[in-house]
mmCIF file of C-alpha atoms in Angstrom:
data_model
loop_
_atom_site.group_PDB
_atom_site.id
_atom_site.type_symbol
_atom_site.label_atom_id
_atom_site.label_comp_id
_atom_site.label_asym_id
_atom_site.label_seq_id
_atom_site.Cartn_x
_atom_site.Cartn_y
_atom_site.Cartn_z
ATOM 1 C CA UNK I 159 11.203 1.568 -16.325
ATOM 2 C CA UNK I 160 11.621 -0.092 -12.952
ATOM 3 C CA UNK I 161 10.321 1.544 -9.912
ATOM 4 C CA UNK I 162 12.632 4.369 -8.619
ATOM 5 C CA UNK I 163 14.567 3.711 -5.447
ATOM 6 C CA UNK I 164 15.182 6.478 -3.049
ATOM 7 C CA UNK I 165 18.594 8.037 -2.802
ATOM 8 C CA UNK I 166 19.005 6.426 0.647
ATOM 9 C CA UNK I 167 18.164 3.056 -0.689
ATOM 10 C CA UNK I 168 20.637 3.471 -3.631
ATOM 11 C CA UNK I 169 23.259 4.759 -1.268
ATOM 12 C CA UNK I 170 22.745 1.682 1.035
ATOM 13 C CA UNK I 171 22.998 -0.636 -1.859
ATOM 14 C CA UNK I 172 26.204 1.006 -2.985
ATOM 15 C CA UNK I 173 27.573 0.538 0.549
ATOM 16 C CA UNK I 174 26.565 -3.269 0.450
ATOM 17 C CA UNK I 175 28.139 -3.762 -2.867
ATOM 18 C CA UNK I 176 31.380 -2.104 -1.783
ATOM 19 C CA UNK I 177 31.324 -4.221 1.304
ATOM 20 C CA UNK I 178 30.994 -7.397 -0.727
ATOM 21 C CA UNK I 179 33.713 -6.438 -3.052
ATOM 22 C CA UNK I 180 36.037 -5.625 -0.033
ATOM 23 C CA UNK I 181 35.058 -9.008 1.482
ATOM 24 C CA UNK I 182 35.442 -11.135 -1.642
ATOM 25 C CA UNK I 183 37.584 -9.396 -4.304
ATOM 26 C CA UNK I 184 41.215 -8.840 -4.609
ATOM 27 C CA UNK I 185 42.120 -5.807 -2.610
ATOM 28 C CA UNK I 186 43.232 -3.812 -5.660
ATOM 29 C CA UNK I 187 39.759 -4.542 -7.331
ATOM 30 C CA UNK I 188 37.831 -3.576 -4.076
ATOM 31 C CA UNK I 189 39.910 -0.509 -3.952
ATOM 32 C CA UNK I 190 39.357 0.436 -7.525
ATOM 33 C CA UNK I 191 35.578 -0.094 -7.068
ATOM 34 C CA UNK I 192 35.517 2.088 -4.036
ATOM 35 C CA UNK I 193 37.579 4.925 -5.885
ATOM 36 C CA UNK I 194 35.136 4.535 -8.946
ATOM 37 C CA UNK I 195 32.164 5.152 -6.663
ATOM 38 C CA UNK I 196 33.815 8.181 -5.043
ATOM 39 C CA UNK I 197 34.700 9.605 -8.458
ATOM 40 C CA UNK I 198 31.203 9.135 -9.676
ATOM 41 C CA UNK I 199 29.861 10.862 -6.497
ATOM 42 C CA UNK I 200 32.328 13.698 -7.032
ATOM 43 C CA UNK I 201 31.379 14.092 -10.591
ATOM 44 C CA UNK I 202 27.738 14.072 -10.044
ATOM 45 C CA UNK I 203 27.982 16.439 -7.011
ATOM 46 C CA UNK I 204 29.930 19.005 -9.193
ATOM 47 C CA UNK I 205 27.297 18.667 -11.909
ATOM 48 C CA UNK I 206 24.494 19.360 -9.424
ATOM 49 C CA UNK I 207 26.516 22.278 -8.022
ATOM 50 C CA UNK I 208 26.942 23.750 -11.410
ATOM 51 C CA UNK I 209 23.084 23.325 -12.161
ATOM 52 C CA UNK I 210 22.399 25.339 -8.887
ATOM 53 C CA UNK I 211 24.879 28.036 -10.003
ATOM 54 C CA UNK I 212 23.247 28.247 -13.473
ATOM 55 C CA UNK I 213 19.758 28.486 -11.916
ATOM 56 C CA UNK I 214 20.949 31.359 -9.645
ATOM 57 C CA UNK I 215 22.134 33.271 -12.718
ATOM 58 C CA UNK I 216 18.609 33.294 -14.212
ATOM 59 C CA UNK I 217 16.101 35.995 -13.620
ATOM 60 C CA UNK I 218 13.459 33.357 -12.461
ATOM 61 C CA UNK I 219 16.123 31.094 -11.034
ATOM 62 C CA UNK I 220 14.952 31.083 -7.410
ATOM 63 C CA UNK I 221 11.450 30.085 -8.507
ATOM 64 C CA UNK I 222 12.765 27.350 -10.773
ATOM 65 C CA UNK I 223 15.022 26.083 -7.927
ATOM 66 C CA UNK I 224 11.900 25.825 -5.575
ATOM 67 C CA UNK I 225 10.213 23.726 -8.267
ATOM 68 C CA UNK I 226 13.261 21.566 -8.574
ATOM 69 C CA UNK I 227 13.813 20.861 -4.958
ATOM 70 C CA UNK I 228 10.111 20.075 -4.429
ATOM 71 C CA UNK I 229 11.087 16.723 -6.222
ATOM 72 C CA UNK I 230 11.934 14.128 -3.490
ATOM 73 C CA UNK I 231 14.782 12.497 -5.607
ATOM 74 C CA UNK I 232 16.338 15.806 -6.491
ATOM 75 C CA UNK I 233 15.997 16.992 -3.007
ATOM 76 C CA UNK I 234 17.595 13.874 -1.643
ATOM 77 C CA UNK I 235 20.511 14.038 -4.064
ATOM 78 C CA UNK I 236 21.197 17.801 -3.029
ATOM 79 C CA UNK I 237 21.185 16.779 0.675
ATOM 80 C CA UNK I 238 23.604 13.856 -0.150
ATOM 81 C CA UNK I 239 26.008 16.321 -1.820
ATOM 82 C CA UNK I 240 25.498 18.950 0.914
ATOM 83 C CA UNK I 241 24.017 21.351 -1.684
ATOM 84 C CA UNK I 242 20.387 21.793 -0.621
ATOM 85 C CA UNK I 243 19.603 25.356 -0.303
ATOM 86 C CA UNK I 244 17.401 24.841 2.768
ATOM 87 C CA UNK I 245 19.083 23.918 5.998
ATOM 88 C CA UNK I 246 17.921 20.825 8.055
ATOM 89 C CA UNK I 247 15.740 22.942 10.378
ATOM 90 C CA UNK I 248 13.801 24.583 7.457
ATOM 91 C CA UNK I 249 13.246 21.215 5.751
ATOM 92 C CA UNK I 250 12.189 19.650 9.011
ATOM 93 C CA UNK I 251 9.543 22.385 9.659
ATOM 94 C CA UNK I 252 8.244 21.971 6.140
ATOM 95 C CA UNK I 253 7.921 18.163 6.801
ATOM 96 C CA UNK I 254 6.046 18.848 9.911
ATOM 97 C CA UNK I 255 3.628 21.160 8.287
ATOM 98 C CA UNK I 256 2.807 18.168 6.043
ATOM 99 C CA UNK I 257 1.736 16.012 8.908
ATOM 100 C CA UNK I 258 0.026 18.626 11.015
ATOM 101 C CA UNK I 259 -3.471 17.980 9.346
ATOM 102 C CA UNK I 260 -3.182 14.382 10.345
ATOM 103 C CA UNK I 261 -2.138 15.229 13.927
ATOM 104 C CA UNK I 262 -4.941 17.819 14.103
ATOM 105 C CA UNK I 263 -7.450 15.111 13.151
ATOM 106 C CA UNK I 264 -6.380 13.430 16.361
ATOM 107 C CA UNK I 265 -6.441 16.679 18.415
ATOM 108 C CA UNK I 266 -2.721 16.959 18.415
ATOM 109 C CA UNK I 267 0.166 18.997 17.092
ATOM 110 C CA UNK I 268 3.940 19.017 17.133
ATOM 111 C CA UNK I 269 6.410 21.794 17.601
ATOM 112 C CA UNK I 270 10.069 21.870 16.247
ATOM 113 C CA UNK I 271 12.236 22.844 19.153
ATOM 114 C CA UNK I 272 15.253 22.682 17.024
ATOM 115 C CA UNK I 273 17.998 20.803 15.206
ATOM 116 C CA UNK I 274 21.302 20.133 17.004
ATOM 117 C CA UNK I 275 24.471 18.705 15.636
ATOM 118 C CA UNK I 276 25.803 15.650 17.317
ATOM 119 C CA UNK I 277 28.490 13.247 16.439
ATOM 120 C CA UNK I 278 27.227 11.479 13.284
ATOM 121 C CA UNK I 279 24.792 14.119 12.082
ATOM 122 C CA UNK I 280 21.845 16.346 13.136
ATOM 123 C CA UNK I 281 19.145 15.353 15.603
ATOM 124 C CA UNK I 282 15.700 16.885 15.424
ATOM 125 C CA UNK I 283 13.971 17.766 18.688
ATOM 126 C CA UNK I 284 10.301 17.948 18.849
ATOM 127 C CA UNK I 285 7.502 18.464 21.396
ATOM 128 C CA UNK I 286 4.100 16.854 21.097
ATOM 129 C CA UNK I 287 1.092 18.981 21.918
ATOM 130 C CA UNK I 288 -2.535 18.313 22.636
ATOM 131 C CA UNK I 289 -3.806 14.759 23.063
ATOM 132 C CA UNK I 290 -0.663 13.438 21.399
ATOM 133 C CA UNK I 291 1.397 14.409 24.514
ATOM 134 C CA UNK I 292 1.339 11.480 26.923
ATOM 135 C CA UNK I 293 -1.041 9.474 24.911
ATOM 136 C CA UNK I 294 -0.236 5.589 24.562
ATOM 137 C CA UNK I 295 -0.410 6.161 20.821
ATOM 138 C CA UNK I 296 2.159 8.774 20.750
ATOM 139 C CA UNK I 297 4.948 6.349 19.905
ATOM 140 C CA UNK I 298 2.842 5.192 16.906
ATOM 141 C CA UNK I 299 2.089 8.644 15.763
ATOM 142 C CA UNK I 300 5.827 9.660 15.946
ATOM 143 C CA UNK I 301 6.905 6.581 14.138
ATOM 144 C CA UNK I 302 4.358 6.506 11.328
ATOM 145 C CA UNK I 303 3.598 10.169 10.577
ATOM 146 C CA UNK I 304 6.260 12.501 11.853
ATOM 147 C CA UNK I 305 9.333 10.361 11.315
ATOM 148 C CA UNK I 306 8.338 9.266 7.954
ATOM 149 C CA UNK I 307 7.813 12.933 6.845
ATOM 150 C CA UNK I 308 11.143 13.804 8.405
ATOM 151 C CA UNK I 309 13.063 10.864 6.791
ATOM 152 C CA UNK I 310 11.854 12.071 3.327
ATOM 153 C CA UNK I 311 12.690 15.745 3.960
ATOM 154 C CA UNK I 312 15.897 15.283 6.027
ATOM 155 C CA UNK I 313 17.536 12.041 5.229
ATOM 156 C CA UNK I 314 20.698 13.203 7.055
ATOM 157 C CA UNK I 315 18.956 13.281 10.390
ATOM 158 C CA UNK I 316 20.428 10.477 12.711
ATOM 159 C CA UNK I 317 17.715 10.636 15.411
ATOM 160 C CA UNK I 318 14.526 12.337 16.411
ATOM 161 C CA UNK I 319 13.992 13.226 19.981
ATOM 162 C CA UNK I 320 10.385 13.659 21.155
ATOM 163 C CA UNK I 321 9.328 14.737 24.634
ATOM 164 C CA UNK I 322 11.707 12.219 26.400
ATOM 165 C CA UNK I 323 11.297 9.564 23.881
ATOM 166 C CA UNK I 324 14.407 9.095 21.698
ATOM 167 C CA UNK I 325 14.224 7.108 18.615
ATOM 168 C CA UNK I 326 16.849 6.341 15.895
ATOM 169 C CA UNK I 327 15.966 7.669 12.614
ATOM 170 C CA UNK I 328 15.140 5.023 9.841
ATOM 171 C CA UNK I 329 18.562 5.779 8.177
ATOM 172 C CA UNK I 330 20.441 5.097 11.347
ATOM 173 C CA UNK I 331 21.820 1.693 12.591
ATOM 174 C CA UNK I 332 18.976 -0.588 13.734
ATOM 175 C CA UNK I 333 19.624 -0.287 17.316
ATOM 176 C CA UNK I 334 17.129 0.963 19.920
ATOM 177 C CA UNK I 335 17.860 3.963 22.084
ATOM 178 C CA UNK I 336 16.206 3.947 25.515
ATOM 179 C CA UNK I 337 15.378 7.272 27.301
ATOM 180 C CA UNK I 338 13.173 7.578 30.372
ATOM 181 C CA UNK I 339 12.440 3.879 30.283
ATOM 182 C CA UNK I 340 10.693 4.078 26.869
ATOM 183 C CA UNK I 341 11.837 2.177 23.739
ATOM 184 C CA UNK I 342 10.882 3.364 20.281
ATOM 185 C CA UNK I 343 12.434 1.249 17.529
ATOM 186 C CA UNK I 344 11.898 2.094 13.986
#
């Protein structure tokens, strides 16, 4: 079996293929391909929703659901279909817990200030603490550790703001946002 692609990678490839069809195919064919993709998404979303309903009906369903959503692929699909039982802030906090040992080894830490909705999606707001705050390597720490963990747990996040440094999430368009004169491309 080939290496599994992330839901984000598959979604991006679907968009690329639909774009190619829209550009090169007869409009009816491109429209049919787009409708097919939407129908498949709707069908799989309905199937996932039904699975969640069936789990909820079981005596140990909550425990089983926790096991299921700990899988990165399943969790990503549930987020994609807006079915994940945990909100963005809960998943972001869990992701930060996973990187705290790494940050602690550098005498630093991070606090989740909150998640705010903006046009296009949620933005995670963080505060660096300890030696990470103001350190020249803060941008590297944010990019490699914190944002990687957040991207896995919260693929819907469009941006992460950290202590005056704003960076586009890896799933956002590849532009660079400048805040307080600092650039942090992903």
